[in-house]
PDB file of C-alpha atoms in Angstrom:
ATOM      1  CA  UNK A  29     -34.398  -7.247   3.423  1.00 92.00           C
ATOM      2  CA  UNK A  30     -34.120  -7.623  -0.329  1.00 91.00           C
ATOM      3  CA  UNK A  31     -36.887  -6.255  -2.530  1.00 90.00           C
ATOM      4  CA  UNK A  32     -37.991  -7.711  -5.850  1.00 87.00           C
ATOM      5  CA  UNK A  33     -40.748  -6.772  -8.261  1.00 84.00           C
ATOM      6  CA  UNK A  34     -43.207  -9.070  -6.480  1.00 85.00           C
ATOM      7  CA  UNK A  35     -42.493  -9.231  -2.731  1.00 89.00           C
ATOM      8  CA  UNK A  36     -43.389  -5.737  -1.500  1.00 87.00           C
ATOM      9  CA  UNK A  37     -45.919  -6.857   1.135  1.00 90.00           C
ATOM     10  CA  UNK A  38     -43.360  -9.201   2.686  1.00 90.00           C
ATOM     11  CA  UNK A  39     -40.728  -6.444   2.590  1.00 89.00           C
ATOM     12  CA  UNK A  40     -42.955  -3.941   4.360  1.00 87.00           C
ATOM     13  CA  UNK A  41     -43.609  -6.438   7.200  1.00 89.00           C
ATOM     14  CA  UNK A  42     -39.885  -6.564   8.061  1.00 89.00           C
ATOM     15  CA  UNK A  43     -39.096  -6.004  11.765  1.00 92.00           C
ATOM     16  CA  UNK A  44     -37.231  -2.676  11.875  1.00 91.00           C
ATOM     17  CA  UNK A  45     -35.553  -3.517  15.179  1.00 94.00           C
ATOM     18  CA  UNK A  46     -33.758  -6.508  13.645  1.00 94.00           C
ATOM     19  CA  UNK A  47     -33.284  -5.398  10.018  1.00 94.00           C
ATOM     20  CA  UNK A  48     -31.713  -2.022   9.224  1.00 94.00           C
ATOM     21  CA  UNK A  49     -33.664  -1.441   6.017  1.00 94.00           C
ATOM     22  CA  UNK A  50     -34.791  -2.507   2.573  1.00 94.00           C
ATOM     23  CA  UNK A  51     -32.258  -3.258  -0.186  1.00 94.00           C
ATOM     24  CA  UNK A  52     -33.265  -2.434  -3.756  1.00 93.00           C
ATOM     25  CA  UNK A  53     -31.148  -3.372  -6.774  1.00 91.00           C
ATOM     26  CA  UNK A  54     -32.089  -0.761  -9.384  1.00 85.00           C
ATOM     27  CA  UNK A  55     -29.792  -2.675 -11.749  1.00 63.00           C
ATOM     28  CA  UNK A  56     -29.421  -6.415 -12.361  1.00 56.00           C
ATOM     29  CA  UNK A  57     -27.967  -8.647  -9.664  1.00 52.00           C
ATOM     30  CA  UNK A  58     -28.144 -12.260  -8.511  1.00 52.00           C
ATOM     31  CA  UNK A  59     -31.404 -14.121  -9.014  1.00 55.00           C
ATOM     32  CA  UNK A  60     -34.655 -12.171  -8.872  1.00 60.00           C
ATOM     33  CA  UNK A  61     -33.292  -9.139  -7.000  1.00 68.00           C
ATOM     34  CA  UNK A  62     -33.735  -6.568  -9.780  1.00 74.00           C
ATOM     35  CA  UNK A  63     -36.466  -3.985  -9.224  1.00 78.00           C
ATOM     36  CA  UNK A  64     -37.026  -2.263 -12.571  1.00 73.00           C
ATOM     37  CA  UNK A  65     -40.770  -1.743 -12.435  1.00 75.00           C
ATOM     38  CA  UNK A  66     -41.477   1.964 -11.879  1.00 81.00           C
ATOM     39  CA  UNK A  67     -44.825   1.272 -10.222  1.00 84.00           C
ATOM     40  CA  UNK A  68     -43.107  -1.070  -7.754  1.00 86.00           C
ATOM     41  CA  UNK A  69     -40.469   1.552  -6.964  1.00 90.00           C
ATOM     42  CA  UNK A  70     -43.130   4.200  -6.371  1.00 91.00           C
ATOM     43  CA  UNK A  71     -45.020   1.754  -4.139  1.00 91.00           C
ATOM     44  CA  UNK A  72     -41.965   0.981  -1.993  1.00 92.00           C
ATOM     45  CA  UNK A  73     -40.783   4.587  -1.666  1.00 95.00           C
ATOM     46  CA  UNK A  74     -44.269   5.889  -0.861  1.00 95.00           C
ATOM     47  CA  UNK A  75     -45.134   3.247   1.748  1.00 92.00           C
ATOM     48  CA  UNK A  76     -41.849   2.403   3.468  1.00 92.00           C
ATOM     49  CA  UNK A  77     -41.229   3.732   6.968  1.00 91.00           C
ATOM     50  CA  UNK A  78     -37.828   2.024   6.893  1.00 93.00           C
ATOM     51  CA  UNK A  79     -34.488   3.059   5.430  1.00 96.00           C
ATOM     52  CA  UNK A  80     -34.244   2.113   1.754  1.00 96.00           C
ATOM     53  CA  UNK A  81     -30.737   1.275   0.490  1.00 97.00           C
ATOM     54  CA  UNK A  82     -30.340   1.296  -3.280  1.00 96.00           C
ATOM     55  CA  UNK A  83     -27.780  -0.142  -5.677  1.00 95.00           C
ATOM     56  CA  UNK A  84     -28.214   2.357  -8.503  1.00 96.00           C
ATOM     57  CA  UNK A  85     -27.561   1.451 -12.142  1.00 95.00           C
ATOM     58  CA  UNK A  86     -30.083   1.943 -14.931  1.00 93.00           C
ATOM     59  CA  UNK A  87     -30.820  -1.479 -16.354  1.00 90.00           C
ATOM     60  CA  UNK A  88     -31.983  -0.330 -19.792  1.00 90.00           C
ATOM     61  CA  UNK A  89     -28.775   1.628 -20.344  1.00 95.00           C
ATOM     62  CA  UNK A  90     -26.622  -1.323 -19.258  1.00 94.00           C
ATOM     63  CA  UNK A  91     -28.443  -3.786 -21.513  1.00 93.00           C
ATOM     64  CA  UNK A  92     -28.121  -1.449 -24.476  1.00 96.00           C
ATOM     65  CA  UNK A  93     -24.383  -1.086 -23.862  1.00 97.00           C
ATOM     66  CA  UNK A  94     -23.982  -4.839 -23.371  1.00 96.00           C
ATOM     67  CA  UNK A  95     -25.564  -5.627 -26.711  1.00 97.00           C
ATOM     68  CA  UNK A  96     -23.379  -3.069 -28.464  1.00 97.00           C
ATOM     69  CA  UNK A  97     -20.186  -4.637 -27.119  1.00 98.00           C
ATOM     70  CA  UNK A  98     -21.448  -8.201 -27.576  1.00 96.00           C
ATOM     71  CA  UNK A  99     -22.134  -7.509 -31.244  1.00 97.00           C
ATOM     72  CA  UNK A 100     -18.516  -6.357 -31.643  1.00 96.00           C
ATOM     73  CA  UNK A 101     -16.630  -8.861 -29.436  1.00 97.00           C
ATOM     74  CA  UNK A 102     -19.023 -11.752 -28.853  1.00 95.00           C
ATOM     75  CA  UNK A 103     -18.417 -13.369 -25.461  1.00 91.00           C
ATOM     76  CA  UNK A 104     -14.791 -12.157 -25.354  1.00 92.00           C
ATOM     77  CA  UNK A 105     -15.464  -8.549 -24.332  1.00 97.00           C
ATOM     78  CA  UNK A 106     -12.277  -7.105 -22.746  1.00 98.00           C
ATOM     79  CA  UNK A 107     -12.996  -6.291 -19.091  1.00 98.00           C
ATOM     80  CA  UNK A 108     -11.544  -2.795 -19.591  1.00 98.00           C
ATOM     81  CA  UNK A 109     -14.907  -1.922 -21.153  1.00 98.00           C
ATOM     82  CA  UNK A 110     -16.782  -2.787 -17.957  1.00 98.00           C
ATOM     83  CA  UNK A 111     -16.964   0.901 -16.857  1.00 98.00           C
ATOM     84  CA  UNK A 112     -18.203   1.811 -20.340  1.00 98.00           C
ATOM     85  CA  UNK A 113     -20.943  -0.838 -20.246  1.00 98.00           C
ATOM     86  CA  UNK A 114     -21.940  -0.028 -16.656  1.00 97.00           C
ATOM     87  CA  UNK A 115     -21.435   3.620 -17.398  1.00 98.00           C
ATOM     88  CA  UNK A 116     -21.558   6.960 -15.629  1.00 98.00           C
ATOM     89  CA  UNK A 117     -24.855   7.583 -17.409  1.00 98.00           C
ATOM     90  CA  UNK A 118     -26.337   4.333 -16.070  1.00 97.00           C
ATOM     91  CA  UNK A 119     -25.302   5.223 -12.521  1.00 97.00           C
ATOM     92  CA  UNK A 120     -26.518   8.822 -12.600  1.00 98.00           C
ATOM     93  CA  UNK A 121     -29.881   8.041 -14.220  1.00 96.00           C
ATOM     94  CA  UNK A 122     -30.630   5.527 -11.483  1.00 95.00           C
ATOM     95  CA  UNK A 123     -29.237   7.507  -8.523  1.00 97.00           C
ATOM     96  CA  UNK A 124     -31.047  10.678  -9.555  1.00 97.00           C
ATOM     97  CA  UNK A 125     -34.300   8.707  -9.884  1.00 94.00           C
ATOM     98  CA  UNK A 126     -33.860   7.278  -6.382  1.00 96.00           C
ATOM     99  CA  UNK A 127     -33.151  10.733  -4.953  1.00 98.00           C
ATOM    100  CA  UNK A 128     -36.183  12.234  -6.717  1.00 97.00           C
ATOM    101  CA  UNK A 129     -38.449   9.496  -5.320  1.00 96.00           C
ATOM    102  CA  UNK A 130     -37.026   9.965  -1.826  1.00 97.00           C
ATOM    103  CA  UNK A 131     -37.617  13.718  -1.973  1.00 98.00           C
ATOM    104  CA  UNK A 132     -41.140  13.228  -3.353  1.00 97.00           C
ATOM    105  CA  UNK A 133     -42.167  10.910  -0.501  1.00 97.00           C
ATOM    106  CA  UNK A 134     -39.716  12.077   2.221  1.00 97.00           C
ATOM    107  CA  UNK A 135     -38.307   8.540   2.291  1.00 97.00           C
ATOM    108  CA  UNK A 136     -35.154   7.709   4.254  1.00 97.00           C
ATOM    109  CA  UNK A 137     -32.730   6.787   1.425  1.00 98.00           C
ATOM    110  CA  UNK A 138     -29.163   5.481   1.471  1.00 98.00           C
ATOM    111  CA  UNK A 139     -27.383   5.112  -1.887  1.00 98.00           C
ATOM    112  CA  UNK A 140     -24.773   2.362  -1.910  1.00 98.00           C
ATOM    113  CA  UNK A 141     -21.295   2.322  -3.519  1.00 97.00           C
ATOM    114  CA  UNK A 142     -21.128   5.621  -5.384  1.00 98.00           C
ATOM    115  CA  UNK A 143     -18.722   5.241  -8.316  1.00 98.00           C
ATOM    116  CA  UNK A 144     -18.896   8.507 -10.277  1.00 98.00           C
ATOM    117  CA  UNK A 145     -18.084  12.160  -9.690  1.00 98.00           C
ATOM    118  CA  UNK A 146     -21.342  13.158 -11.369  1.00 98.00           C
ATOM    119  CA  UNK A 147     -23.471  11.456  -8.707  1.00 98.00           C
ATOM    120  CA  UNK A 148     -21.848  13.530  -5.961  1.00 98.00           C
ATOM    121  CA  UNK A 149     -23.962  16.525  -6.998  1.00 98.00           C
ATOM    122  CA  UNK A 150     -26.967  14.690  -5.524  1.00 98.00           C
ATOM    123  CA  UNK A 151     -25.775  14.909  -1.925  1.00 98.00           C
ATOM    124  CA  UNK A 152     -25.442  17.608   0.720  1.00 97.00           C
ATOM    125  CA  UNK A 153     -23.006  18.285   3.565  1.00 98.00           C
ATOM    126  CA  UNK A 154     -24.565  21.253   5.333  1.00 97.00           C
ATOM    127  CA  UNK A 155     -26.388  19.272   8.045  1.00 97.00           C
ATOM    128  CA  UNK A 156     -25.305  16.485  10.477  1.00 96.00           C
ATOM    129  CA  UNK A 157     -25.709  12.889   9.350  1.00 96.00           C
ATOM    130  CA  UNK A 158     -28.471  12.233  11.912  1.00 94.00           C
ATOM    131  CA  UNK A 159     -30.576  14.933  10.248  1.00 96.00           C
ATOM    132  CA  UNK A 160     -30.073  13.711   6.682  1.00 98.00           C
ATOM    133  CA  UNK A 161     -32.902  11.932   4.887  1.00 98.00           C
ATOM    134  CA  UNK A 162     -30.578  11.011   1.991  1.00 98.00           C
ATOM    135  CA  UNK A 163     -27.117   9.542   2.649  1.00 98.00           C
ATOM    136  CA  UNK A 164     -24.459   7.884   0.494  1.00 98.00           C
ATOM    137  CA  UNK A 165     -21.605   5.391   0.673  1.00 98.00           C
ATOM    138  CA  UNK A 166     -18.175   4.964  -0.893  1.00 98.00           C
ATOM    139  CA  UNK A 167     -16.489   1.569  -1.190  1.00 98.00           C
ATOM    140  CA  UNK A 168     -12.832   0.750  -0.635  1.00 98.00           C
ATOM    141  CA  UNK A 169     -12.339  -0.326  -4.259  1.00 98.00           C
ATOM    142  CA  UNK A 170     -13.717   2.933  -5.660  1.00 98.00           C
ATOM    143  CA  UNK A 171     -11.270   4.821  -3.416  1.00 98.00           C
ATOM    144  CA  UNK A 172      -8.260   2.658  -4.361  1.00 98.00           C
ATOM    145  CA  UNK A 173      -8.515   1.312  -7.930  1.00 98.00           C
ATOM    146  CA  UNK A 174      -9.258   3.054 -11.238  1.00 98.00           C
ATOM    147  CA  UNK A 175      -9.631   2.045 -14.901  1.00 98.00           C
ATOM    148  CA  UNK A 176      -5.850   1.831 -15.381  1.00 98.00           C
ATOM    149  CA  UNK A 177      -5.847  -1.253 -13.108  1.00 98.00           C
ATOM    150  CA  UNK A 178      -8.004  -3.404 -15.418  1.00 98.00           C
ATOM    151  CA  UNK A 179      -4.975  -4.234 -17.613  1.00 97.00           C
ATOM    152  CA  UNK A 180      -3.216  -5.938 -14.699  1.00 97.00           C
ATOM    153  CA  UNK A 181      -6.098  -7.204 -12.570  1.00 98.00           C
ATOM    154  CA  UNK A 182      -8.857  -7.875 -15.124  1.00 98.00           C
ATOM    155  CA  UNK A 183     -11.950  -9.549 -13.669  1.00 98.00           C
ATOM    156  CA  UNK A 184     -10.451  -9.391 -10.165  1.00 98.00           C
ATOM    157  CA  UNK A 185     -11.598  -5.764 -10.000  1.00 98.00           C
ATOM    158  CA  UNK A 186     -14.841  -6.321 -11.881  1.00 98.00           C
ATOM    159  CA  UNK A 187     -17.439  -4.832  -9.555  1.00 97.00           C
ATOM    160  CA  UNK A 188     -20.921  -3.416  -9.977  1.00 96.00           C
ATOM    161  CA  UNK A 189     -20.980  -0.442 -10.123  1.00 97.00           C
ATOM    162  CA  UNK A 190     -17.728  -0.531 -12.076  1.00 98.00           C
ATOM    163  CA  UNK A 191     -14.392   0.903 -11.008  1.00 98.00           C
ATOM    164  CA  UNK A 192     -14.166   3.972 -13.232  1.00 98.00           C
ATOM    165  CA  UNK A 193     -11.719   6.821 -13.918  1.00 98.00           C
ATOM    166  CA  UNK A 194      -8.928   8.290 -11.788  1.00 98.00           C
ATOM    167  CA  UNK A 195     -10.955  11.526 -11.729  1.00 98.00           C
ATOM    168  CA  UNK A 196     -13.966   9.686 -10.296  1.00 98.00           C
ATOM    169  CA  UNK A 197     -11.742   8.106  -7.634  1.00 98.00           C
ATOM    170  CA  UNK A 198     -10.268  11.459  -6.615  1.00 98.00           C
ATOM    171  CA  UNK A 199     -13.650  13.196  -6.467  1.00 98.00           C
ATOM    172  CA  UNK A 200     -15.197  10.413  -4.374  1.00 98.00           C
ATOM    173  CA  UNK A 201     -12.398  10.803  -1.823  1.00 98.00           C
ATOM    174  CA  UNK A 202     -13.013  14.576  -1.746  1.00 98.00           C
ATOM    175  CA  UNK A 203     -16.688  13.864  -1.047  1.00 98.00           C
ATOM    176  CA  UNK A 204     -15.709  11.558   1.821  1.00 98.00           C
ATOM    177  CA  UNK A 205     -13.573  14.328   3.277  1.00 98.00           C
ATOM    178  CA  UNK A 206     -16.247  17.042   2.997  1.00 98.00           C
ATOM    179  CA  UNK A 207     -19.107  14.761   4.186  1.00 98.00           C
ATOM    180  CA  UNK A 208     -21.162  14.531   1.005  1.00 98.00           C
ATOM    181  CA  UNK A 209     -20.306  10.829   1.310  1.00 98.00           C
ATOM    182  CA  UNK A 210     -21.338   9.594   4.749  1.00 98.00           C
ATOM    183  CA  UNK A 211     -19.828   6.123   5.209  1.00 98.00           C
ATOM    184  CA  UNK A 212     -17.111   3.832   3.818  1.00 98.00           C
ATOM    185  CA  UNK A 213     -17.988   0.204   3.081  1.00 97.00           C
ATOM    186  CA  UNK A 214     -16.541  -2.900   1.407  1.00 96.00           C
ATOM    187  CA  UNK A 215     -19.247  -4.519  -0.762  1.00 93.00           C
ATOM    188  CA  UNK A 216     -17.481  -7.785   0.169  1.00 95.00           C
ATOM    189  CA  UNK A 217     -18.244 -10.556  -2.364  1.00 96.00           C
ATOM    190  CA  UNK A 218     -15.752 -13.469  -2.137  1.00 96.00           C
ATOM    191  CA  UNK A 219     -16.179 -15.193  -5.489  1.00 97.00           C
ATOM    192  CA  UNK A 220     -13.743 -17.983  -6.308  1.00 97.00           C
ATOM    193  CA  UNK A 221     -10.808 -17.572  -8.669  1.00 97.00           C
ATOM    194  CA  UNK A 222     -12.416 -20.221 -10.885  1.00 97.00           C
ATOM    195  CA  UNK A 223     -15.516 -18.048 -11.213  1.00 97.00           C
ATOM    196  CA  UNK A 224     -13.451 -14.923 -11.821  1.00 98.00           C
ATOM    197  CA  UNK A 225     -11.383 -16.663 -14.532  1.00 97.00           C
ATOM    198  CA  UNK A 226     -14.355 -16.971 -16.881  1.00 97.00           C
ATOM    199  CA  UNK A 227     -15.105 -14.738 -19.856  1.00 96.00           C
ATOM    200  CA  UNK A 228     -16.485 -11.237 -19.275  1.00 96.00           C
ATOM    201  CA  UNK A 229     -20.204 -12.019 -19.284  1.00 96.00           C
ATOM    202  CA  UNK A 230     -19.818 -15.196 -17.209  1.00 96.00           C
ATOM    203  CA  UNK A 231     -17.393 -13.865 -14.568  1.00 97.00           C
ATOM    204  CA  UNK A 232     -19.371 -12.573 -11.566  1.00 96.00           C
ATOM    205  CA  UNK A 233     -18.878  -9.042 -10.292  1.00 96.00           C
ATOM    206  CA  UNK A 234     -17.553  -8.447  -6.783  1.00 96.00           C
ATOM    207  CA  UNK A 235     -14.510  -9.355  -4.752  1.00 97.00           C
ATOM    208  CA  UNK A 236     -13.224  -9.998  -1.215  1.00 98.00           C
ATOM    209  CA  UNK A 237     -12.439  -6.790   0.687  1.00 97.00           C
ATOM    210  CA  UNK A 238     -13.178  -7.138   4.412  1.00 95.00           C
ATOM    211  CA  UNK A 239      -9.702  -8.252   5.525  1.00 96.00           C
ATOM    212  CA  UNK A 240      -7.841  -5.379   3.870  1.00 97.00           C
ATOM    213  CA  UNK A 241     -10.363  -2.551   4.194  1.00 97.00           C
ATOM    214  CA  UNK A 242      -8.824  -1.034   7.317  1.00 97.00           C
ATOM    215  CA  UNK A 243      -5.220  -1.331   6.154  1.00 98.00           C
ATOM    216  CA  UNK A 244      -6.094   0.154   2.751  1.00 98.00           C
ATOM    217  CA  UNK A 245      -7.650   3.195   4.429  1.00 98.00           C
ATOM    218  CA  UNK A 246      -4.693   3.488   6.818  1.00 98.00           C
ATOM    219  CA  UNK A 247      -2.428   3.486   3.767  1.00 98.00           C
ATOM    220  CA  UNK A 248      -4.349   6.454   2.373  1.00 98.00           C
ATOM    221  CA  UNK A 249      -3.829   8.123   5.757  1.00 98.00           C
ATOM    222  CA  UNK A 250      -0.080   7.430   5.548  1.00 97.00           C
ATOM    223  CA  UNK A 251      -0.128   9.168   2.157  1.00 97.00           C
ATOM    224  CA  UNK A 252      -1.775  12.215   3.836  1.00 98.00           C
ATOM    225  CA  UNK A 253      -4.991  11.772   1.836  1.00 98.00           C
ATOM    226  CA  UNK A 254      -7.272  11.279   4.857  1.00 98.00           C
ATOM    227  CA  UNK A 255      -6.959  11.560   8.649  1.00 98.00           C
ATOM    228  CA  UNK A 256      -7.248   8.776  11.195  1.00 98.00           C
ATOM    229  CA  UNK A 257     -10.150  10.647  12.802  1.00 98.00           C
ATOM    230  CA  UNK A 258     -12.023  10.737   9.496  1.00 98.00           C
ATOM    231  CA  UNK A 259     -11.450   7.000   9.001  1.00 98.00           C
ATOM    232  CA  UNK A 260     -12.868   6.259  12.473  1.00 98.00           C
ATOM    233  CA  UNK A 261     -15.877   8.407  11.680  1.00 98.00           C
ATOM    234  CA  UNK A 262     -16.652   7.029   8.230  1.00 98.00           C
ATOM    235  CA  UNK A 263     -16.041   3.352   9.132  1.00 98.00           C
ATOM    236  CA  UNK A 264     -17.572   3.299  12.626  1.00 98.00           C
ATOM    237  CA  UNK A 265     -19.272   6.338  14.210  1.00 98.00           C
ATOM    238  CA  UNK A 266     -21.140   7.508  11.116  1.00 98.00           C
ATOM    239  CA  UNK A 267     -22.112   3.951  10.176  1.00 98.00           C
ATOM    240  CA  UNK A 268     -23.840   3.529  13.543  1.00 97.00           C
ATOM    241  CA  UNK A 269     -25.551   6.913  13.156  1.00 97.00           C
ATOM    242  CA  UNK A 270     -26.557   6.286   9.544  1.00 97.00           C
ATOM    243  CA  UNK A 271     -28.274   2.961  10.231  1.00 96.00           C
ATOM    244  CA  UNK A 272     -29.340   3.561  13.839  1.00 96.00           C
ATOM    245  CA  UNK A 273     -27.306   0.656  15.210  1.00 97.00           C
ATOM    246  CA  UNK A 274     -27.962   0.199  18.929  1.00 97.00           C
ATOM    247  CA  UNK A 275     -25.000   0.429  21.348  1.00 97.00           C
ATOM    248  CA  UNK A 276     -22.262   0.159  18.738  1.00 98.00           C
ATOM    249  CA  UNK A 277     -19.939   2.370  16.731  1.00 97.00           C
ATOM    250  CA  UNK A 278     -18.444   4.354  19.621  1.00 97.00           C
ATOM    251  CA  UNK A 279     -16.092   3.812  22.579  1.00 96.00           C
ATOM    252  CA  UNK A 280     -18.693   4.377  25.283  1.00 97.00           C
ATOM    253  CA  UNK A 281     -19.515   2.787  28.603  1.00 96.00           C
ATOM    254  CA  UNK A 282     -22.264   0.219  28.154  1.00 96.00           C
ATOM    255  CA  UNK A 283     -21.636  -0.181  24.407  1.00 97.00           C
ATOM    256  CA  UNK A 284     -20.419  -3.419  22.842  1.00 96.00           C
ATOM    257  CA  UNK A 285     -16.626  -3.535  22.577  1.00 96.00           C
ATOM    258  CA  UNK A 286     -16.093  -3.735  18.808  1.00 96.00           C
ATOM    259  CA  UNK A 287     -12.449  -2.697  18.543  1.00 96.00           C
ATOM    260  CA  UNK A 288      -9.645  -2.852  16.016  1.00 96.00           C
ATOM    261  CA  UNK A 289      -6.106  -2.329  17.303  1.00 97.00           C
ATOM    262  CA  UNK A 290      -3.535  -1.295  14.721  1.00 97.00           C
ATOM    263  CA  UNK A 291       0.222  -0.819  14.519  1.00 98.00           C
ATOM    264  CA  UNK A 292       0.855   2.123  12.209  1.00 98.00           C
ATOM    265  CA  UNK A 293       4.516   1.182  11.762  1.00 97.00           C
ATOM    266  CA  UNK A 294       4.346  -2.529  10.984  1.00 97.00           C
ATOM    267  CA  UNK A 295       4.652  -2.970   7.168  1.00 98.00           C
ATOM    268  CA  UNK A 296       3.479  -6.172   5.510  1.00 98.00           C
ATOM    269  CA  UNK A 297       2.784  -7.410   2.009  1.00 98.00           C
ATOM    270  CA  UNK A 298      -0.446  -9.139   1.016  1.00 98.00           C
ATOM    271  CA  UNK A 299       0.220 -12.677  -0.225  1.00 98.00           C
ATOM    272  CA  UNK A 300      -1.676 -15.931  -0.586  1.00 96.00           C
ATOM    273  CA  UNK A 301      -0.013 -17.119   2.626  1.00 96.00           C
ATOM    274  CA  UNK A 302      -1.578 -14.399   4.791  1.00 96.00           C
ATOM    275  CA  UNK A 303      -4.991 -14.133   3.109  1.00 96.00           C
ATOM    276  CA  UNK A 304      -7.695 -15.344   5.492  1.00 94.00           C
ATOM    277  CA  UNK A 305     -10.543 -15.550   2.971  1.00 94.00           C
ATOM    278  CA  UNK A 306     -11.800 -19.030   2.126  1.00 95.00           C
ATOM    279  CA  UNK A 307     -11.787 -17.970  -1.544  1.00 97.00           C
ATOM    280  CA  UNK A 308      -7.992 -17.655  -1.221  1.00 97.00           C
ATOM    281  CA  UNK A 309      -7.303 -14.475  -3.209  1.00 98.00           C
ATOM    282  CA  UNK A 310      -7.370 -10.690  -3.000  1.00 98.00           C
ATOM    283  CA  UNK A 311      -7.070  -7.854  -5.531  1.00 98.00           C
ATOM    284  CA  UNK A 312      -4.484  -6.421  -3.103  1.00 98.00           C
ATOM    285  CA  UNK A 313      -2.029  -9.325  -3.546  1.00 98.00           C
ATOM    286  CA  UNK A 314       1.475  -7.896  -3.869  1.00 98.00           C
ATOM    287  CA  UNK A 315       0.509  -4.614  -2.185  1.00 98.00           C
ATOM    288  CA  UNK A 316       2.619  -3.517   0.779  1.00 98.00           C
ATOM    289  CA  UNK A 317       0.729  -1.725   3.534  1.00 98.00           C
ATOM    290  CA  UNK A 318       2.591   0.310   6.154  1.00 98.00           C
ATOM    291  CA  UNK A 319       0.095  -0.444   8.931  1.00 98.00           C
ATOM    292  CA  UNK A 320      -1.151  -3.739  10.317  1.00 97.00           C
ATOM    293  CA  UNK A 321      -4.259  -4.814  12.189  1.00 97.00           C
ATOM    294  CA  UNK A 322      -2.964  -6.643  15.268  1.00 97.00           C
ATOM    295  CA  UNK A 323      -6.145  -7.384  17.246  1.00 97.00           C
ATOM    296  CA  UNK A 324      -9.887  -7.378  16.562  1.00 97.00           C
ATOM    297  CA  UNK A 325     -12.538  -7.552  19.289  1.00 97.00           C
ATOM    298  CA  UNK A 326     -16.118  -8.421  18.330  1.00 96.00           C
ATOM    299  CA  UNK A 327     -18.706  -7.762  21.057  1.00 96.00           C
ATOM    300  CA  UNK A 328     -15.871  -7.904  23.602  1.00 95.00           C
ATOM    301  CA  UNK A 329     -14.466 -11.195  22.295  1.00 97.00           C
ATOM    302  CA  UNK A 330     -10.862 -11.241  21.042  1.00 97.00           C
ATOM    303  CA  UNK A 331     -11.676 -12.733  17.639  1.00 96.00           C
ATOM    304  CA  UNK A 332      -8.341 -12.036  15.904  1.00 96.00           C
ATOM    305  CA  UNK A 333      -4.799 -11.704  17.251  1.00 96.00           C
ATOM    306  CA  UNK A 334      -1.584 -11.462  15.237  1.00 93.00           C
ATOM    307  CA  UNK A 335      -2.805 -13.574  12.320  1.00 90.00           C
ATOM    308  CA  UNK A 336      -4.813 -16.087  14.371  1.00 92.00           C
ATOM    309  CA  UNK A 337      -8.598 -16.332  14.498  1.00 93.00           C
ATOM    310  CA  UNK A 338     -10.560 -17.421  17.580  1.00 96.00           C
ATOM    311  CA  UNK A 339     -13.990 -18.525  16.402  1.00 94.00           C
ATOM    312  CA  UNK A 340     -15.065 -19.987  19.762  1.00 96.00           C
ATOM    313  CA  UNK A 341     -17.660 -17.225  20.052  1.00 94.00           C
ATOM    314  CA  UNK A 342     -19.900 -15.963  17.269  1.00 90.00           C
ATOM    315  CA  UNK A 343     -20.985 -12.435  16.553  1.00 88.00           C
ATOM    316  CA  UNK A 344     -24.293 -11.125  17.848  1.00 91.00           C
ATOM    317  CA  UNK A 345     -27.289  -9.880  15.908  1.00 93.00           C
ATOM    318  CA  UNK A 346     -27.215  -6.121  15.413  1.00 96.00           C
ATOM    319  CA  UNK A 347     -30.254  -4.286  16.699  1.00 97.00           C
ATOM    320  CA  UNK A 348     -31.566  -1.036  15.232  1.00 96.00           C
ATOM    321  CA  UNK A 349     -33.475   1.931  16.510  1.00 92.00           C
ATOM    322  CA  UNK A 350     -36.976   1.930  15.058  1.00 73.00           C
TER     323      UNK A 350
END
């Protein structure tokens, strides 16, 4: 359930068995989804009995940086400055505020898409995920791309929070491995190429990532940067534990059969011909992965097999432990 500066009563009425938590954008997003009023934040953190998931970027810092670059470049700001505009400082100021509020009120907090090494100091790894009151997430793009990729890919890797330095990327992976980061996600946002082809301020942030998330992580495993067991944990088991998803996330009798079958020795190259997104593009185009997803079962239904989708059955609503 998305929070804004003026819908807190509606947010707090959300059914916790059907909605995993409250989403707060502590940095500008689409429409009226920015929550930048400190009194509103205090109100939500102090009253919520639900998990609060935050997108953390300090809006005042971002706006100040935007105006500085706009005064120099006008509307033609080079996208390579995106991680300077949506800076490490902006991320840390916001994340540390969220953590301080969660500790003050003992709120269940999950911080989304960590993009900087500095933010990793906010998290712990000395207790199991089910005992944590504060958890964090890494996204595929922050584990794969870094600022050197802006020259080639431009707005195609323009995300919020921004893809930052190679050092940030390496440290985030270390935090995944040592359990300071609890889950891996996609932040899937399939904007069209037409939208992405606009100038810096007009091009939306976000990109399509669902189709290639598993194969990208398996590629990191092939490079000996992560184990298959850790991938299964961070993309399935720990996700179910983090959000309290009922009867999913594990291979257990009585659970829903949500399965991905992979061939670890079936290389393929991402191209427009094998992209399944309706937006028709991927930042991974031209990348060769050594592993392939061959089958995907959703709630026991074989939804994908060797490049073909079977949409005769839809997914089911996830349910959550209260």
